[in-house]
Tab-separated table of C-alpha atoms in Angstrom:
chain	number	residue	atom	x	y	z
I	299	MET	CA	-116.867	24.173	10.669
I	300	ARG	CA	-119.706	25.065	13.126
I	301	LYS	CA	-119.037	28.056	15.286
I	302	VAL	CA	-120.004	27.654	18.957
I	303	VAL	CA	-121.267	30.523	20.968
I	304	VAL	CA	-121.036	29.949	24.760
I	305	ILE	CA	-123.843	31.488	26.917
I	306	LEU	CA	-122.551	32.022	30.354
I	307	LYS	CA	-125.491	33.070	32.435
I	308	SER	CA	-127.631	32.040	35.433
I	309	GLU	CA	-130.063	29.206	35.138
I	310	SER	CA	-132.831	31.399	36.392
I	311	ASP	CA	-132.406	33.651	33.352
I	312	ASN	CA	-134.100	32.044	30.312
I	313	ALA	CA	-131.492	31.238	27.635
I	314	ASP	CA	-133.853	29.763	25.154
I	315	SER	CA	-134.579	33.043	23.439
I	316	TYR	CA	-130.792	33.782	23.127
I	317	GLY	CA	-130.221	30.232	21.719
I	318	ALA	CA	-133.106	30.347	19.083
I	319	LEU	CA	-131.703	33.646	17.661
I	320	LEU	CA	-128.192	32.545	17.532
I	321	GLU	CA	-129.246	29.289	15.730
I	322	LYS	CA	-131.111	31.466	13.228
I	323	HIS	CA	-127.881	33.170	12.277
I	324	GLY	CA	-125.918	29.976	11.957
I	325	TYR	CA	-124.260	29.724	15.453
I	326	VAL	CA	-124.301	26.696	17.781
I	327	PRO	CA	-125.396	28.006	21.189
I	328	VAL	CA	-124.026	26.267	24.307
I	329	PHE	CA	-125.526	27.260	27.612
I	330	ILE	CA	-123.336	26.906	30.653
I	331	PRO	CA	-125.023	27.794	33.950
I	332	THR	CA	-122.700	30.283	35.684
I	333	LEU	CA	-124.310	31.443	38.847
I	334	ASP	CA	-126.601	30.113	41.598
I	335	PHE	CA	-128.548	32.110	44.212
I	336	SER	CA	-129.776	31.527	47.765
I	337	PHE	CA	-132.566	33.800	49.129
I	338	LYS	CA	-132.621	35.482	52.482
I	339	ASN	CA	-134.325	38.142	54.523
I	340	LEU	CA	-137.708	37.413	52.746
I	341	ASP	CA	-139.596	38.007	55.969
I	342	VAL	CA	-137.986	41.507	56.267
I	343	LEU	CA	-139.007	42.116	52.634
I	344	ARG	CA	-142.509	40.978	53.257
I	345	ASP	CA	-142.907	43.498	56.091
I	346	HIS	CA	-141.731	46.361	53.920
I	347	LEU	CA	-144.116	45.175	51.084
I	348	LEU	CA	-147.011	45.497	53.385
I	349	SER	CA	-146.354	49.182	53.720
I	350	PRO	CA	-146.471	50.772	50.270
I	351	TYR	CA	-147.398	54.213	51.937
I	352	LYS	CA	-143.828	54.503	53.115
I	353	TYR	CA	-142.402	54.435	49.649
I	354	SER	CA	-142.316	56.177	46.268
I	355	GLY	CA	-142.198	52.854	44.331
I	356	LEU	CA	-140.284	49.701	43.787
I	357	ILE	CA	-137.099	49.297	41.729
I	358	PHE	CA	-136.009	45.990	40.179
I	359	THR	CA	-132.509	45.469	38.577
I	360	SER	CA	-132.409	41.732	38.401
I	361	PRO	CA	-134.728	38.721	37.881
I	362	ARG	CA	-133.835	37.401	41.374
I	363	SER	CA	-135.221	40.445	42.959
I	364	ILE	CA	-138.512	39.738	41.339
I	365	THR	CA	-138.376	36.148	42.536
I	366	ALA	CA	-137.740	37.375	46.015
I	367	VAL	CA	-140.748	39.677	45.926
I	368	ARG	CA	-142.894	36.842	44.620
I	369	ASP	CA	-141.768	34.541	47.332
I	370	ALA	CA	-142.009	37.070	50.051
I	371	VAL	CA	-145.694	37.626	49.511
I	372	GLN	CA	-146.166	33.776	49.599
I	373	GLY	CA	-148.422	33.526	46.559
I	374	GLN	CA	-150.660	36.427	47.548
I	375	LYS	CA	-151.193	39.602	45.464
I	376	LEU	CA	-149.055	42.762	46.173
I	377	LYS	CA	-151.112	45.448	47.751
I	378	ASP	CA	-152.946	47.446	45.110
I	379	ASP	CA	-151.421	50.672	46.379
I	380	TRP	CA	-148.008	49.751	44.743
I	381	LYS	CA	-149.700	50.154	41.250
I	382	THR	CA	-150.176	53.826	41.879
I	383	LEU	CA	-146.558	54.395	42.694
I	384	GLU	CA	-143.592	54.970	40.505
I	385	ASN	CA	-142.166	51.565	39.729
I	386	TYR	CA	-139.113	50.774	37.576
I	387	SER	CA	-137.158	47.856	36.146
I	388	VAL	CA	-134.107	47.097	33.877
I	389	GLY	CA	-134.811	44.931	30.846
I	390	GLU	CA	-137.720	43.827	28.877
I	391	THR	CA	-137.553	40.310	30.168
I	392	SER	CA	-137.753	41.623	33.728
I	393	ARG	CA	-140.684	43.980	32.828
I	394	ASP	CA	-142.626	40.966	31.412
I	395	LEU	CA	-141.763	38.764	34.402
I	396	ILE	CA	-143.055	41.453	36.812
I	397	GLN	CA	-146.239	41.817	34.927
I	398	ARG	CA	-146.894	38.063	34.915
I	399	THR	CA	-145.848	37.350	38.445
I	400	LEU	CA	-146.620	40.448	40.427
I	401	ASP	CA	-149.354	42.114	38.118
I	402	LEU	CA	-147.415	45.372	38.335
I	403	ASP	CA	-146.414	47.662	35.495
I	404	THR	CA	-142.864	49.126	35.418
I	405	LYS	CA	-141.156	51.824	33.619
I	406	GLY	CA	-137.462	52.272	32.320
I	407	HIS	CA	-137.153	48.576	31.015
I	408	HIS	CA	-135.463	49.973	27.912
I	409	SER	CA	-132.674	51.506	29.885
I	410	GLY	CA	-130.480	48.557	29.821
I	411	ASN	CA	-128.496	49.087	32.941
I	412	ALA	CA	-128.683	50.619	36.398
I	413	SER	CA	-126.754	53.795	35.351
I	414	ASN	CA	-129.210	54.549	32.503
I	415	LEU	CA	-132.120	53.575	34.698
I	416	ALA	CA	-131.064	56.287	37.224
I	417	ASP	CA	-130.991	58.877	34.391
I	418	PHE	CA	-134.429	57.742	33.201
I	419	ILE	CA	-135.876	58.010	36.685
I	420	LYS	CA	-134.565	61.587	36.970
I	421	THR	CA	-136.217	62.450	33.698
I	422	ASP	CA	-139.419	60.596	34.501
I	423	LEU	CA	-139.885	62.379	37.845
I	424	TYR	CA	-139.158	65.784	36.590
I	425	ASN	CA	-141.824	68.229	37.999
I	426	LYS	CA	-143.204	65.436	40.282
I	427	THR	CA	-142.901	65.712	44.046
I	428	VAL	CA	-141.200	62.578	45.439
I	429	THR	CA	-140.175	62.519	49.047
I	430	MET	CA	-140.326	58.856	50.066
I	431	PRO	CA	-137.487	56.379	49.349
I	432	PHE	CA	-137.698	53.652	46.757
I	433	LEU	CA	-137.938	50.116	47.856
I	434	PHE	CA	-134.999	48.219	46.295
I	435	PRO	CA	-134.587	44.491	46.815
I	436	CYS	CA	-131.080	43.475	45.760
I	437	GLY	CA	-128.294	40.975	45.901
I	438	ASN	CA	-125.062	40.732	47.938
I	439	LEU	CA	-122.984	41.848	44.816
I	440	LYS	CA	-124.924	44.848	43.761
I	441	GLN	CA	-123.138	47.747	42.233
I	442	ASP	CA	-123.416	51.252	43.976
I	443	VAL	CA	-124.130	53.009	40.711
I	444	LEU	CA	-127.872	53.255	41.007
I	445	GLN	CA	-127.778	54.377	44.639
I	446	ASN	CA	-125.141	56.901	44.064
I	447	LYS	CA	-126.755	58.441	41.020
I	448	LEU	CA	-130.135	58.582	42.596
I	449	SER	CA	-128.780	60.248	45.689
I	450	GLU	CA	-127.053	62.757	43.425
I	451	TYR	CA	-130.413	63.456	41.811
I	452	GLY	CA	-132.040	63.868	45.317
I	453	TYR	CA	-133.755	60.504	45.543
I	454	SER	CA	-133.072	57.687	48.223
I	455	LEU	CA	-133.262	53.999	48.238
I	456	ASP	CA	-134.276	51.568	50.904
I	457	SER	CA	-132.140	48.630	50.033
I	458	ILE	CA	-132.846	45.109	51.207
I	459	GLU	CA	-130.365	42.328	50.477
I	460	VAL	CA	-132.586	39.379	49.487
I	461	TYR	CA	-130.251	36.885	47.767
I	462	GLU	CA	-126.570	35.778	47.664
I	463	THR	CA	-124.861	35.006	44.435
I	464	VAL	CA	-122.513	31.939	44.435
I	465	PRO	CA	-120.782	30.012	41.511
I	466	HIS	CA	-122.970	27.288	39.879
I	467	ARG	CA	-121.890	23.915	41.330
I	468	ASP	CA	-121.258	22.491	37.868
I	469	LEU	CA	-119.310	25.557	36.394
I	470	GLU	CA	-115.875	24.341	36.624
I	471	ARG	CA	-116.655	20.808	35.340
I	472	ASN	CA	-118.689	22.154	32.399
I	473	LEU	CA	-116.158	24.725	31.347
I	474	VAL	CA	-113.243	22.265	31.525
I	475	ALA	CA	-115.328	19.691	29.540
I	476	LEU	CA	-116.249	22.195	26.912
I	477	PHE	CA	-112.629	23.336	26.117
I	478	ARG	CA	-111.429	19.752	26.198
I	479	GLY	CA	-114.137	18.743	23.840
I	480	GLU	CA	-113.066	21.445	21.368
I	481	GLU	CA	-109.595	20.096	21.338
I	482	GLU	CA	-111.038	16.567	20.495
I	483	ASN	CA	-113.599	17.669	17.907
I	484	SER	CA	-112.130	19.614	14.993
I	485	ASP	CA	-115.749	20.169	13.535
I	486	ARG	CA	-116.665	22.530	16.306
I	487	THR	CA	-114.701	25.526	17.419
I	488	ILE	CA	-115.562	27.939	20.204
I	489	ASP	CA	-116.088	31.239	18.407
I	490	SER	CA	-117.339	33.516	21.195
I	491	LEU	CA	-118.129	33.630	24.851
I	492	LEU	CA	-121.012	35.765	26.225
I	493	PHE	CA	-120.620	37.090	29.859
I	494	PHE	CA	-123.613	38.536	31.383
I	495	SER	CA	-122.465	39.789	34.754
I	496	PRO	CA	-119.369	40.842	36.628
I	497	SER	CA	-119.755	37.980	39.142
I	498	GLY	CA	-120.029	35.595	36.219
I	499	ILE	CA	-116.710	36.598	34.692
I	500	ASN	CA	-115.078	36.575	38.138
I	501	TYR	CA	-116.015	32.950	38.711
I	502	CYS	CA	-115.055	32.004	35.220
I	503	ALA	CA	-111.702	33.660	35.344
I	504	HIS	CA	-110.864	31.586	38.323
I	505	VAL	CA	-111.537	28.400	36.339
I	506	PHE	CA	-109.565	29.656	33.226
I	507	GLU	CA	-106.497	30.348	35.455
I	508	LYS	CA	-106.642	27.186	37.434
I	509	HIS	CA	-106.892	24.965	34.386
I	510	ARG	CA	-104.780	27.165	32.154
I	511	ILE	CA	-107.519	27.587	29.589
I	512	ASP	CA	-106.391	29.672	26.700
I	513	LEU	CA	-108.809	32.232	25.345
I	514	THR	CA	-106.718	33.278	22.422
I	515	GLY	CA	-108.796	33.576	19.232
I	516	LYS	CA	-112.075	33.564	21.154
I	517	ARG	CA	-114.333	36.690	20.909
I	518	ILE	CA	-115.316	37.952	24.253
I	519	ILE	CA	-118.751	39.615	24.313
I	520	ALA	CA	-119.795	41.704	27.388
I	521	ILE	CA	-123.311	42.376	28.284
I	522	GLY	CA	-123.453	45.786	29.749
I	523	PRO	CA	-120.659	48.326	30.688
I	524	SER	CA	-120.158	46.968	34.327
I	525	THR	CA	-119.502	43.428	32.812
I	526	LYS	CA	-117.120	44.886	30.213
I	527	LYS	CA	-115.135	46.610	33.020
I	528	ALA	CA	-114.951	43.474	35.069
I	529	ILE	CA	-113.606	41.429	32.045
I	530	GLU	CA	-111.015	44.098	31.365
I	531	ASN	CA	-109.953	44.091	35.000
I	532	LYS	CA	-109.063	40.461	34.586
I	533	GLY	CA	-106.679	41.340	31.620
I	534	ILE	CA	-109.079	39.973	29.058
I	535	THR	CA	-109.904	41.908	25.872
I	536	VAL	CA	-113.486	42.614	25.228
I	537	HIS	CA	-114.258	42.426	21.434
I	538	ARG	CA	-117.873	43.829	21.582
I	539	THR	CA	-120.280	45.054	24.195
I	540	ALA	CA	-124.143	44.524	23.966
I	541	GLU	CA	-125.562	47.737	25.567
I	542	LYS	CA	-128.713	45.965	26.680
I	543	PRO	CA	-129.472	42.308	27.995
I	544	SER	CA	-131.590	41.271	25.066
I	545	PRO	CA	-131.128	38.642	22.348
I	546	ASP	CA	-131.239	41.274	19.455
I	547	TYR	CA	-128.459	43.318	21.114
I	548	VAL	CA	-126.298	40.311	21.836
I	549	VAL	CA	-126.644	38.941	18.338
I	550	GLY	CA	-126.025	42.426	16.898
I	551	ALA	CA	-122.791	42.555	18.795
I	552	LEU	CA	-121.623	39.215	17.470
I	553	LEU	CA	-122.472	40.142	13.879
I	554	GLN	CA	-120.494	43.341	13.878
I	555	ASP	CA	-117.362	41.315	13.296
I	556	THR	CA	-118.655	39.128	10.455
């Protein structure tokens, strides 16, 4: 029997690298787009990006924030002055995307989540004089962990809300079809579900409840501690947590039980 692993993440996040590694280990990856995004305040962001002298650097914690900066500068290059500042990002995928699209190097990509990034920034800036805020393009569902920790460490954020997170238009239809298909096909069973964000599990949980989808026997894998907490808040047991949003960490979490 072939074991299906359901990848529940946004379309804008490339799922190919996850799928390829899962297939290598004998799983059947099924990608279900979970989130969609609408951008806003890009004119405000553009005005701030034109004034790097007002900031200590840029902080990115999601691929959407990178897209927002790219769209805000309307195909032009970021001012070179940003390159001399202290710039940070979460995740290797985001770091690479920033290099390709914005020609900007960032630190802290290995941190894995906002809380760890704040700790890294504190260590990285030790013995450096930093008085200006960091420019932080973010979404409407951002957690306050980064801001609270950096404030505790003596640093400030200038947050600009540049995108809204909404459920993907086909999420309900795709989830219902997936679980009905499992009932009709005995050769394929859903082994695991991978959740990549608190908003993703919140939208999926609504569908599970509405259609009385039973998750009994399914392994639930959370990517990051905030996603783990959100899943548990829904009364769902988390089997494993991948501490970083990378294919190697995700597959490693899956293989712990095999």
